[in-house]
PDB file of C-alpha atoms in Angstrom:
ATOM      1  CA  MET G 216       0.000   0.000   0.000  1.00 51.00           C
ATOM      2  CA  ALA G 217       1.334   3.454  -0.925  1.00 51.00           C
ATOM      3  CA  GLU G 218       1.445   6.483   1.344  1.00 56.00           C
ATOM      4  CA  PRO G 219      -0.486   9.548   0.081  1.00 52.00           C
ATOM      5  CA  GLY G 220       2.187  11.829  -1.309  1.00 48.00           C
ATOM      6  CA  GLY G 221       4.418   8.951  -2.382  1.00 52.00           C
ATOM      7  CA  GLY G 222       6.417   6.140  -0.839  1.00 58.00           C
ATOM      8  CA  PRO G 223       5.422   2.934   0.944  1.00 62.00           C
ATOM      9  CA  TYR G 224       2.790   3.125   3.649  1.00 73.00           C
ATOM     10  CA  ARG G 225       4.186   3.632   7.147  1.00 87.00           C
ATOM     11  CA  THR G 226       1.940   3.848  10.183  1.00 92.00           C
ATOM     12  CA  SER G 227       4.402   6.173  11.913  1.00 93.00           C
ATOM     13  CA  ARG G 228       3.856   8.747   9.140  1.00 94.00           C
ATOM     14  CA  SER G 229       0.138   8.192   8.614  1.00 95.00           C
ATOM     15  CA  LEU G 230      -2.378  10.988   9.031  1.00 95.00           C
ATOM     16  CA  ARG G 231      -4.400   8.819  11.420  1.00 95.00           C
ATOM     17  CA  LEU G 232      -1.522   8.409  13.849  1.00 97.00           C
ATOM     18  CA  ILE G 233      -0.298  11.997  13.598  1.00 97.00           C
ATOM     19  CA  VAL G 234      -3.821  13.272  14.304  1.00 97.00           C
ATOM     20  CA  LEU G 235      -3.932  11.191  17.496  1.00 98.00           C
ATOM     21  CA  LEU G 236      -0.482  12.325  18.640  1.00 98.00           C
ATOM     22  CA  THR G 237      -1.217  15.967  17.874  1.00 97.00           C
ATOM     23  CA  MET G 238      -4.563  15.771  19.643  1.00 98.00           C
ATOM     24  CA  ALA G 239      -2.808  14.316  22.690  1.00 98.00           C
ATOM     25  CA  ALA G 240      -0.306  17.196  22.650  1.00 96.00           C
ATOM     26  CA  GLY G 241      -3.073  19.793  22.485  1.00 96.00           C
ATOM     27  CA  PHE G 242      -4.835  17.980  25.302  1.00 97.00           C
ATOM     28  CA  LEU G 243      -1.704  17.996  27.479  1.00 96.00           C
ATOM     29  CA  ASP G 244      -1.129  21.714  26.914  1.00 93.00           C
ATOM     30  CA  ALA G 245      -4.686  22.449  28.059  1.00 95.00           C
ATOM     31  CA  TYR G 246      -4.273  20.047  30.981  1.00 95.00           C
ATOM     32  CA  THR G 247      -1.089  21.651  32.281  1.00 92.00           C
ATOM     33  CA  PHE G 248      -2.333  25.193  31.645  1.00 90.00           C
ATOM     34  CA  LEU G 249      -5.682  24.746  33.390  1.00 93.00           C
ATOM     35  CA  GLY G 250      -4.843  22.162  36.014  1.00 89.00           C
ATOM     36  CA  ARG G 251      -1.094  22.153  36.545  1.00 87.00           C
ATOM     37  CA  GLY G 252       0.129  25.639  37.292  1.00 81.00           C
ATOM     38  CA  GLY G 253      -0.733  27.602  34.152  1.00 80.00           C
ATOM     39  CA  VAL G 254       2.140  26.321  31.996  1.00 82.00           C
ATOM     40  CA  PHE G 255       2.386  24.923  28.478  1.00 79.00           C
ATOM     41  CA  ALA G 256       4.596  21.923  29.153  1.00 86.00           C
ATOM     42  CA  THR G 257       4.911  20.421  25.667  1.00 86.00           C
ATOM     43  CA  ALA G 258       6.981  23.297  24.210  1.00 83.00           C
ATOM     44  CA  GLN G 259       9.913  25.057  25.839  1.00 89.00           C
ATOM     45  CA  THR G 260       9.799  28.527  24.255  1.00 87.00           C
ATOM     46  CA  GLY G 261       7.961  29.959  27.250  1.00 84.00           C
ATOM     47  CA  ASN G 262      10.369  28.397  29.718  1.00 87.00           C
ATOM     48  CA  VAL G 263      13.401  29.775  27.886  1.00 91.00           C
ATOM     49  CA  VAL G 264      11.854  33.267  27.683  1.00 91.00           C
ATOM     50  CA  LEU G 265      10.823  33.302  31.346  1.00 87.00           C
ATOM     51  CA  LEU G 266      14.220  31.974  32.399  1.00 90.00           C
ATOM     52  CA  GLY G 267      15.893  34.899  30.631  1.00 94.00           C
ATOM     53  CA  VAL G 268      13.408  37.539  31.790  1.00 94.00           C
ATOM     54  CA  GLN G 269      13.459  36.483  35.431  1.00 91.00           C
ATOM     55  CA  ALA G 270      17.239  36.138  35.437  1.00 94.00           C
ATOM     56  CA  ALA G 271      17.472  39.681  34.066  1.00 95.00           C
ATOM     57  CA  GLN G 272      15.335  40.823  36.996  1.00 94.00           C
ATOM     58  CA  ALA G 273      17.536  38.892  39.446  1.00 90.00           C
ATOM     59  CA  GLN G 274      14.583  36.672  40.383  1.00 91.00           C
ATOM     60  CA  TRP G 275      16.871  33.680  40.634  1.00 91.00           C
ATOM     61  CA  ALA G 276      14.537  31.318  42.458  1.00 90.00           C
ATOM     62  CA  GLU G 277      11.773  31.900  39.915  1.00 88.00           C
ATOM     63  CA  ALA G 278      14.201  31.668  36.998  1.00 89.00           C
ATOM     64  CA  LEU G 279      15.600  28.343  38.164  1.00 90.00           C
ATOM     65  CA  ARG G 280      12.102  26.809  38.256  1.00 88.00           C
ATOM     66  CA  HIS G 281      12.157  26.819  34.447  1.00 89.00           C
ATOM     67  CA  VAL G 282      15.379  24.822  34.189  1.00 92.00           C
ATOM     68  CA  PRO G 283      14.070  21.296  35.022  1.00 92.00           C
ATOM     69  CA  PRO G 284      11.515  21.150  32.150  1.00 92.00           C
ATOM     70  CA  ILE G 285      14.186  22.341  29.708  1.00 94.00           C
ATOM     71  CA  VAL G 286      16.591  19.677  30.969  1.00 95.00           C
ATOM     72  CA  ALA G 287      13.832  17.042  30.750  1.00 96.00           C
ATOM     73  CA  PHE G 288      13.188  18.088  27.159  1.00 96.00           C
ATOM     74  CA  VAL G 289      16.862  17.676  26.260  1.00 97.00           C
ATOM     75  CA  VAL G 290      16.972  14.286  27.981  1.00 98.00           C
ATOM     76  CA  GLY G 291      13.887  13.264  26.000  1.00 97.00           C
ATOM     77  CA  VAL G 292      15.646  14.095  22.730  1.00 97.00           C
ATOM     78  CA  TRP G 293      18.671  12.063  23.771  1.00 98.00           C
ATOM     79  CA  THR G 294      16.449   9.182  24.826  1.00 98.00           C
ATOM     80  CA  ALA G 295      14.590   9.118  21.511  1.00 97.00           C
ATOM     81  CA  GLU G 296      17.861   9.298  19.585  1.00 96.00           C
ATOM     82  CA  THR G 297      19.284   6.447  21.662  1.00 96.00           C
ATOM     83  CA  ILE G 298      16.230   4.310  20.913  1.00 96.00           C
ATOM     84  CA  ARG G 299      16.948   4.784  17.201  1.00 93.00           C
ATOM     85  CA  LEU G 300      20.599   3.723  17.385  1.00 95.00           C
ATOM     86  CA  PRO G 301      21.193   0.559  15.317  1.00 92.00           C
ATOM     87  CA  ARG G 302      22.242  -1.425  18.388  1.00 93.00           C
ATOM     88  CA  MET G 303      19.150  -0.387  20.339  1.00 91.00           C
ATOM     89  CA  ALA G 304      16.870  -0.827  17.340  1.00 86.00           C
ATOM     90  CA  ALA G 305      18.161  -4.385  16.968  1.00 88.00           C
ATOM     91  CA  VAL G 306      17.209  -5.106  20.570  1.00 90.00           C
ATOM     92  CA  LEU G 307      13.868  -3.302  20.547  1.00 90.00           C
ATOM     93  CA  ARG G 308      13.006  -4.402  16.971  1.00 88.00           C
ATOM     94  CA  ARG G 309      10.327  -1.703  16.715  1.00 92.00           C
ATOM     95  CA  PRO G 310      12.026   1.501  17.925  1.00 93.00           C
ATOM     96  CA  VAL G 311       9.232   3.870  16.900  1.00 95.00           C
ATOM     97  CA  ARG G 312       6.701   1.814  18.809  1.00 95.00           C
ATOM     98  CA  ALA G 313       9.090   1.629  21.747  1.00 96.00           C
ATOM     99  CA  ALA G 314       9.227   5.431  21.811  1.00 97.00           C
ATOM    100  CA  LEU G 315       5.437   5.645  21.816  1.00 97.00           C
ATOM    101  CA  ALA G 316       5.215   2.996  24.532  1.00 97.00           C
ATOM    102  CA  LEU G 317       7.687   5.029  26.612  1.00 98.00           C
ATOM    103  CA  GLU G 318       5.471   8.104  26.266  1.00 98.00           C
ATOM    104  CA  ILE G 319       2.512   6.058  27.456  1.00 98.00           C
ATOM    105  CA  LEU G 320       4.418   4.690  30.454  1.00 98.00           C
ATOM    106  CA  VAL G 321       5.432   8.181  31.587  1.00 98.00           C
ATOM    107  CA  LEU G 322       1.851   9.442  31.276  1.00 97.00           C
ATOM    108  CA  VAL G 323       0.676   6.429  33.267  1.00 96.00           C
ATOM    109  CA  GLY G 324       3.163   7.565  35.899  1.00 95.00           C
ATOM    110  CA  VAL G 325       1.600  11.036  35.858  1.00 95.00           C
ATOM    111  CA  GLY G 326      -1.844   9.491  36.234  1.00 93.00           C
ATOM    112  CA  LEU G 327      -0.729   7.417  39.214  1.00 93.00           C
ATOM    113  CA  LEU G 328       0.726  10.361  41.130  1.00 92.00           C
ATOM    114  CA  PRO G 329      -1.245  11.199  44.284  1.00 88.00           C
ATOM    115  CA  SER G 330      -3.786  13.977  43.887  1.00 80.00           C
ATOM    116  CA  GLY G 331      -2.164  17.319  44.609  1.00 79.00           C
ATOM    117  CA  SER G 332       1.321  16.206  43.559  1.00 81.00           C
ATOM    118  CA  SER G 333       3.856  18.819  42.519  1.00 89.00           C
ATOM    119  CA  ASP G 334       2.885  20.687  39.358  1.00 90.00           C
ATOM    120  CA  GLU G 335       6.599  21.144  38.651  1.00 91.00           C
ATOM    121  CA  LEU G 336       7.134  17.372  38.621  1.00 94.00           C
ATOM    122  CA  VAL G 337       4.226  16.887  36.228  1.00 94.00           C
ATOM    123  CA  ALA G 338       5.575  19.609  33.923  1.00 93.00           C
ATOM    124  CA  VAL G 339       8.961  17.865  33.840  1.00 95.00           C
ATOM    125  CA  MET G 340       7.393  14.493  33.009  1.00 96.00           C
ATOM    126  CA  ILE G 341       5.203  15.922  30.257  1.00 96.00           C
ATOM    127  CA  ALA G 342       8.123  17.910  28.797  1.00 96.00           C
ATOM    128  CA  PHE G 343       9.988  14.606  28.505  1.00 97.00           C
ATOM    129  CA  VAL G 344       7.000  12.957  26.797  1.00 97.00           C
ATOM    130  CA  ALA G 345       6.666  15.827  24.331  1.00 97.00           C
ATOM    131  CA  SER G 346      10.365  15.726  23.523  1.00 97.00           C
ATOM    132  CA  VAL G 347      10.333  11.995  22.798  1.00 97.00           C
ATOM    133  CA  GLN G 348       7.296  12.514  20.567  1.00 97.00           C
ATOM    134  CA  ILE G 349       8.764  15.431  18.624  1.00 96.00           C
ATOM    135  CA  THR G 350      11.973  13.511  17.984  1.00 96.00           C
ATOM    136  CA  SER G 351      10.298  10.235  17.029  1.00 96.00           C
ATOM    137  CA  PHE G 352       7.387  11.451  14.888  1.00 96.00           C
ATOM    138  CA  GLY G 353       8.166  14.265  12.484  1.00 94.00           C
ATOM    139  CA  LEU G 354       6.493  13.455   9.174  1.00 94.00           C
ATOM    140  CA  ILE G 355       3.076  13.066   7.598  1.00 92.00           C
ATOM    141  CA  GLY G 356       3.801  10.986   4.525  1.00 91.00           C
ATOM    142  CA  ARG G 357       6.963  12.741   3.344  1.00 91.00           C
ATOM    143  CA  TRP G 358       6.110  16.202   4.682  1.00 95.00           C
ATOM    144  CA  PRO G 359       7.546  17.652   7.918  1.00 95.00           C
ATOM    145  CA  PHE G 360       5.133  18.082  10.805  1.00 96.00           C
ATOM    146  CA  ASN G 361       5.560  18.961  14.482  1.00 95.00           C
ATOM    147  CA  THR G 362       3.021  17.181  16.675  1.00 95.00           C
ATOM    148  CA  THR G 363       3.372  19.557  19.646  1.00 92.00           C
ATOM    149  CA  VAL G 364       3.962  23.058  18.203  1.00 90.00           C
ATOM    150  CA  THR G 365       1.658  24.610  15.606  1.00 92.00           C
ATOM    151  CA  THR G 366       3.565  27.692  14.378  1.00 92.00           C
ATOM    152  CA  THR G 367       5.740  25.964  11.782  1.00 94.00           C
ATOM    153  CA  ASN G 368       2.854  23.704  10.814  1.00 96.00           C
ATOM    154  CA  LEU G 369       0.666  26.742  10.117  1.00 96.00           C
ATOM    155  CA  ARG G 370       3.374  28.269   7.952  1.00 97.00           C
ATOM    156  CA  ASN G 371       3.875  25.058   5.966  1.00 97.00           C
ATOM    157  CA  ALA G 372       0.136  24.501   5.572  1.00 97.00           C
ATOM    158  CA  SER G 373      -0.407  28.101   4.451  1.00 98.00           C
ATOM    159  CA  GLN G 374       2.409  27.819   1.915  1.00 97.00           C
ATOM    160  CA  ALA G 375       0.891  24.576   0.670  1.00 97.00           C
ATOM    161  CA  VAL G 376      -2.500  26.225   0.141  1.00 98.00           C
ATOM    162  CA  TYR G 377      -0.836  29.089  -1.710  1.00 98.00           C
ATOM    163  CA  GLY G 378       1.053  26.647  -3.916  1.00 97.00           C
ATOM    164  CA  ALA G 379      -2.090  24.651  -4.606  1.00 97.00           C
ATOM    165  CA  VAL G 380      -4.235  27.671  -5.488  1.00 97.00           C
ATOM    166  CA  VAL G 381      -1.780  30.030  -7.182  1.00 97.00           C
ATOM    167  CA  ARG G 382       0.654  27.612  -8.820  1.00 94.00           C
ATOM    168  CA  ARG G 383      -1.800  24.744  -9.319  1.00 94.00           C
ATOM    169  CA  ASP G 384       0.735  22.463  -7.643  1.00 95.00           C
ATOM    170  CA  ALA G 385      -0.771  19.010  -7.066  1.00 95.00           C
ATOM    171  CA  ASP G 386       1.908  18.096  -4.526  1.00 95.00           C
ATOM    172  CA  ALA G 387       1.146  21.235  -2.513  1.00 96.00           C
ATOM    173  CA  ALA G 388      -2.553  20.386  -2.607  1.00 96.00           C
ATOM    174  CA  ALA G 389      -1.817  16.912  -1.249  1.00 96.00           C
ATOM    175  CA  GLN G 390       0.361  18.427   1.480  1.00 96.00           C
ATOM    176  CA  ALA G 391      -2.347  20.890   2.495  1.00 96.00           C
ATOM    177  CA  GLY G 392      -4.849  18.059   2.647  1.00 95.00           C
ATOM    178  CA  ARG G 393      -2.685  16.333   5.258  1.00 95.00           C
ATOM    179  CA  LEU G 394      -1.459  19.287   7.296  1.00 96.00           C
ATOM    180  CA  TRP G 395      -4.706  21.144   7.927  1.00 96.00           C
ATOM    181  CA  PRO G 396      -6.582  18.198   9.499  1.00 96.00           C
ATOM    182  CA  ALA G 397      -3.587  17.521  11.736  1.00 95.00           C
ATOM    183  CA  ILE G 398      -3.429  21.184  12.784  1.00 96.00           C
ATOM    184  CA  ALA G 399      -7.152  21.122  13.543  1.00 97.00           C
ATOM    185  CA  SER G 400      -6.596  18.086  15.745  1.00 97.00           C
ATOM    186  CA  PHE G 401      -4.356  20.156  18.034  1.00 96.00           C
ATOM    187  CA  ALA G 402      -7.214  22.598  18.621  1.00 97.00           C
ATOM    188  CA  ALA G 403      -9.624  19.690  19.092  1.00 98.00           C
ATOM    189  CA  GLY G 404      -7.261  18.169  21.646  1.00 97.00           C
ATOM    190  CA  ALA G 405      -7.024  21.462  23.525  1.00 96.00           C
ATOM    191  CA  LEU G 406     -10.823  21.699  23.583  1.00 98.00           C
ATOM    192  CA  LEU G 407     -11.110  18.139  24.858  1.00 98.00           C
ATOM    193  CA  GLY G 408      -8.366  18.816  27.397  1.00 97.00           C
ATOM    194  CA  GLY G 409     -10.152  21.875  28.711  1.00 97.00           C
ATOM    195  CA  LEU G 410     -13.415  20.003  29.146  1.00 98.00           C
ATOM    196  CA  ALA G 411     -11.801  16.919  30.680  1.00 97.00           C
ATOM    197  CA  THR G 412      -9.621  18.883  33.097  1.00 96.00           C
ATOM    198  CA  ALA G 413     -12.620  20.858  34.328  1.00 95.00           C
ATOM    199  CA  ARG G 414     -14.463  17.612  35.068  1.00 96.00           C
ATOM    200  CA  LEU G 415     -11.710  15.177  36.025  1.00 94.00           C
ATOM    201  CA  GLY G 416      -8.993  17.390  37.462  1.00 92.00           C
ATOM    202  CA  ASP G 417      -5.596  15.705  37.817  1.00 91.00           C
ATOM    203  CA  ARG G 418      -6.948  12.418  36.435  1.00 93.00           C
ATOM    204  CA  ALA G 419      -7.770  13.987  33.068  1.00 95.00           C
ATOM    205  CA  VAL G 420      -4.306  12.896  31.929  1.00 96.00           C
ATOM    206  CA  TRP G 421      -5.737   9.396  31.433  1.00 97.00           C
ATOM    207  CA  VAL G 422      -7.600  10.712  28.379  1.00 98.00           C
ATOM    208  CA  ALA G 423      -4.315  11.706  26.717  1.00 98.00           C
ATOM    209  CA  THR G 424      -2.925   8.303  27.658  1.00 98.00           C
ATOM    210  CA  ALA G 425      -5.887   6.670  25.930  1.00 98.00           C
ATOM    211  CA  LEU G 426      -5.207   8.683  22.762  1.00 98.00           C
ATOM    212  CA  LEU G 427      -1.620   7.424  22.672  1.00 98.00           C
ATOM    213  CA  LEU G 428      -2.737   3.865  23.392  1.00 98.00           C
ATOM    214  CA  THR G 429      -5.079   4.130  20.416  1.00 98.00           C
ATOM    215  CA  GLY G 430      -2.100   5.236  18.341  1.00 97.00           C
ATOM    216  CA  LEU G 431      -0.117   2.207  19.476  1.00 96.00           C
ATOM    217  CA  ALA G 432      -3.063  -0.007  18.561  1.00 96.00           C
ATOM    218  CA  LEU G 433      -2.945   1.407  15.012  1.00 96.00           C
ATOM    219  CA  PHE G 434       0.469  -0.179  14.527  1.00 94.00           C
ATOM    220  CA  LEU G 435      -0.905  -3.581  15.489  1.00 91.00           C
ATOM    221  CA  ALA G 436      -3.967  -3.180  13.288  1.00 91.00           C
ATOM    222  CA  ASP G 437      -1.860  -2.105  10.311  1.00 89.00           C
ATOM    223  CA  ASP G 438       0.476  -5.050  10.860  1.00 84.00           C
ATOM    224  CA  ARG G 439      -2.463  -7.367  10.337  1.00 84.00           C
ATOM    225  CA  ARG G 440      -3.562  -5.493   7.235  1.00 81.00           C
ATOM    226  CA  HIS G 441      -0.379  -4.795   5.329  1.00 72.00           C
ATOM    227  CA  GLY G 442       2.697  -4.999   7.547  1.00 55.00           C
ATOM    228  CA  ALA G 443       3.170  -1.251   7.965  1.00 50.00           C
ATOM    229  CA  GLY G 444       6.109   0.018  10.059  1.00 55.00           C
TER     230      GLY G 444
END
């Protein structure tokens, strides 16, 4: 089976999986913003900015609070890269699935934390999850996509629409048809996260875990159908 946009079908690059991962990221941003201290834990731009601003104001204690999520993000990148090393891939056999399973395990850990646990600890754990996801899943078909940050996705999708309409570029039209639904899924995830956090509080994280579990199940279902990777 061929991937839309060219190349063999791969579950890890399929629109179905990327929609689920992006929805989970939007959900987690809403969850941490509304229920875990008013932070967006999946991206580190805010932490880097606040670290610099508060350091400039000599608010050292406040500035240092932003260091652990940044460190966790870096460690997540290193972890995902290690999983993809040939030696590790030979042991794990399915490194992309292993990365997704690791994300799920960390979110299970968040869900099992006692009610009222440190928001800072949760932010660190979710920053790690987001980092592993960004590093492990970066394509829809053959087009770049970031499952946790929408700015670059919006630029690429807007350029694709322009190319499709103005230049009559069929490849750009195909790209736009993949990127826009995935971008919309981030907003849908944030909406779901807002509703779930208001009703479930700390335990709302289980919904994001379920989204990732559904993504992992897609690999198994596709294996039965056509041996996708």
